[in-house]
Amino acid sequence: GLDTVNTVPDATLDAFRDHGVAQSKLDTGIEEAVLVMVTLRKLGFDFNRVGEQLQQEGLKLFDEAFEKLLQLTA
């Protein structure tokens, strides 16, 4: 999104460089996204549990990358 910052693992950045296209998507397809989320919830998808898991995994990856950076400067 406009004026946002995101960190990504090197492999993700490399994949984006290979075949990604930068474009704003935060304000498009909202109705379709709502329908997908409603359907997933009806199927038993737990957004809170998955969000928590993704946050924990993301923090772990960020910590690992930060530790590597600190080792480079030591």
PDB file of C-alpha atoms in Angstrom:
ATOM      1  CA  GLY A   1       0.000   0.000   0.000  1.00  0.00           C
ATOM      2  CA  LEU A   2       0.944   3.611  -0.415  1.00  0.00           C
ATOM      3  CA  ASP A   3       3.230   4.934   2.330  1.00  0.00           C
ATOM      4  CA  THR A   4       3.671   1.520   3.965  1.00  0.00           C
ATOM      5  CA  VAL A   5       6.787  -0.427   4.842  1.00  0.00           C
ATOM      6  CA  ASN A   6       7.099  -4.200   4.671  1.00  0.00           C
ATOM      7  CA  THR A   7      10.007  -6.509   5.275  1.00  0.00           C
ATOM      8  CA  VAL A   8      10.364  -9.723   3.305  1.00  0.00           C
ATOM      9  CA  PRO A   9      12.768 -12.647   3.336  1.00  0.00           C
ATOM     10  CA  ASP A  10      15.427 -12.623   0.612  1.00  0.00           C
ATOM     11  CA  ALA A  11      13.779 -15.535  -1.211  1.00  0.00           C
ATOM     12  CA  THR A  12      10.477 -13.649  -1.399  1.00  0.00           C
ATOM     13  CA  LEU A  13      12.173 -10.510  -2.667  1.00  0.00           C
ATOM     14  CA  ASP A  14      14.058 -12.535  -5.295  1.00  0.00           C
ATOM     15  CA  ALA A  15      10.809 -14.162  -6.444  1.00  0.00           C
ATOM     16  CA  PHE A  16       9.145 -10.751  -6.687  1.00  0.00           C
ATOM     17  CA  ARG A  17      12.044  -9.360  -8.705  1.00  0.00           C
ATOM     18  CA  ASP A  18      11.735 -12.356 -11.023  1.00  0.00           C
ATOM     19  CA  HIS A  19       8.020 -12.197 -11.773  1.00  0.00           C
ATOM     20  CA  GLY A  20       6.258  -9.697  -9.488  1.00  0.00           C
ATOM     21  CA  VAL A  21       4.491  -6.484 -10.412  1.00  0.00           C
ATOM     22  CA  ALA A  22       4.256  -3.626  -7.917  1.00  0.00           C
ATOM     23  CA  GLN A  23       0.732  -2.272  -7.707  1.00  0.00           C
ATOM     24  CA  SER A  24      -1.691  -0.920  -5.149  1.00  0.00           C
ATOM     25  CA  LYS A  25      -4.217  -3.573  -4.091  1.00  0.00           C
ATOM     26  CA  LEU A  26      -5.543  -2.336  -0.750  1.00  0.00           C
ATOM     27  CA  ASP A  27      -8.600  -0.648  -2.237  1.00  0.00           C
ATOM     28  CA  THR A  28      -9.575  -3.117  -4.969  1.00  0.00           C
ATOM     29  CA  GLY A  29     -11.571  -6.357  -4.824  1.00  0.00           C
ATOM     30  CA  ILE A  30     -12.969  -5.613  -1.373  1.00  0.00           C
ATOM     31  CA  GLU A  31     -16.386  -7.201  -1.957  1.00  0.00           C
ATOM     32  CA  GLU A  32     -14.809 -10.366  -3.337  1.00  0.00           C
ATOM     33  CA  ALA A  33     -12.412 -10.518  -0.384  1.00  0.00           C
ATOM     34  CA  VAL A  34     -15.309 -10.231   2.071  1.00  0.00           C
ATOM     35  CA  LEU A  35     -17.097 -13.125   0.356  1.00  0.00           C
ATOM     36  CA  VAL A  36     -13.951 -15.259   0.537  1.00  0.00           C
ATOM     37  CA  MET A  37     -13.534 -14.477   4.248  1.00  0.00           C
ATOM     38  CA  VAL A  38     -17.188 -15.274   5.005  1.00  0.00           C
ATOM     39  CA  THR A  39     -16.871 -18.584   3.158  1.00  0.00           C
ATOM     40  CA  LEU A  40     -13.656 -19.492   4.983  1.00  0.00           C
ATOM     41  CA  ARG A  41     -15.220 -18.697   8.355  1.00  0.00           C
ATOM     42  CA  LYS A  42     -18.220 -20.937   7.490  1.00  0.00           C
ATOM     43  CA  LEU A  43     -15.745 -23.719   6.697  1.00  0.00           C
ATOM     44  CA  GLY A  44     -14.202 -23.369  10.153  1.00  0.00           C
ATOM     45  CA  PHE A  45     -11.164 -21.241   9.330  1.00  0.00           C
ATOM     46  CA  ASP A  46      -9.946 -19.514  12.502  1.00  0.00           C
ATOM     47  CA  PHE A  47      -8.524 -16.136  11.443  1.00  0.00           C
ATOM     48  CA  ASN A  48      -7.315 -15.343  14.962  1.00  0.00           C
ATOM     49  CA  ARG A  49      -5.380 -18.601  15.308  1.00  0.00           C
ATOM     50  CA  VAL A  50      -3.810 -18.296  11.862  1.00  0.00           C
ATOM     51  CA  GLY A  51      -3.008 -14.613  12.425  1.00  0.00           C
ATOM     52  CA  GLU A  52      -1.271 -15.452  15.687  1.00  0.00           C
ATOM     53  CA  GLN A  53       0.722 -18.253  14.036  1.00  0.00           C
ATOM     54  CA  LEU A  54       1.793 -15.996  11.160  1.00  0.00           C
ATOM     55  CA  GLN A  55       2.807 -13.267  13.587  1.00  0.00           C
ATOM     56  CA  GLN A  56       4.920 -15.670  15.650  1.00  0.00           C
ATOM     57  CA  GLU A  57       6.577 -17.134  12.555  1.00  0.00           C
ATOM     58  CA  GLY A  58       7.223 -13.648  11.165  1.00  0.00           C
ATOM     59  CA  LEU A  59       8.799 -12.467  14.413  1.00  0.00           C
ATOM     60  CA  LYS A  60      11.043 -15.516  14.470  1.00  0.00           C
ATOM     61  CA  LEU A  61      12.219 -14.860  10.911  1.00  0.00           C
ATOM     62  CA  PHE A  62      12.785 -11.180  11.705  1.00  0.00           C
ATOM     63  CA  ASP A  63      14.831 -12.106  14.798  1.00  0.00           C
ATOM     64  CA  GLU A  64      16.928 -14.558  12.777  1.00  0.00           C
ATOM     65  CA  ALA A  65      17.608 -11.964  10.077  1.00  0.00           C
ATOM     66  CA  PHE A  66      18.501  -9.345  12.685  1.00  0.00           C
ATOM     67  CA  GLU A  67      20.922 -11.745  14.379  1.00  0.00           C
ATOM     68  CA  LYS A  68      22.633 -12.384  11.014  1.00  0.00           C
ATOM     69  CA  LEU A  69      22.935  -8.640  10.496  1.00  0.00           C
ATOM     70  CA  LEU A  70      24.503  -8.192  13.918  1.00  0.00           C
ATOM     71  CA  GLN A  71      27.017 -10.949  13.164  1.00  0.00           C
ATOM     72  CA  LEU A  72      28.057  -9.132   9.993  1.00  0.00           C
ATOM     73  CA  THR A  73      28.846  -5.969  11.950  1.00  0.00           C
ATOM     74  CA  ALA A  74      30.778  -7.721  14.736  1.00  0.00           C
TER      75      ALA A  74
END
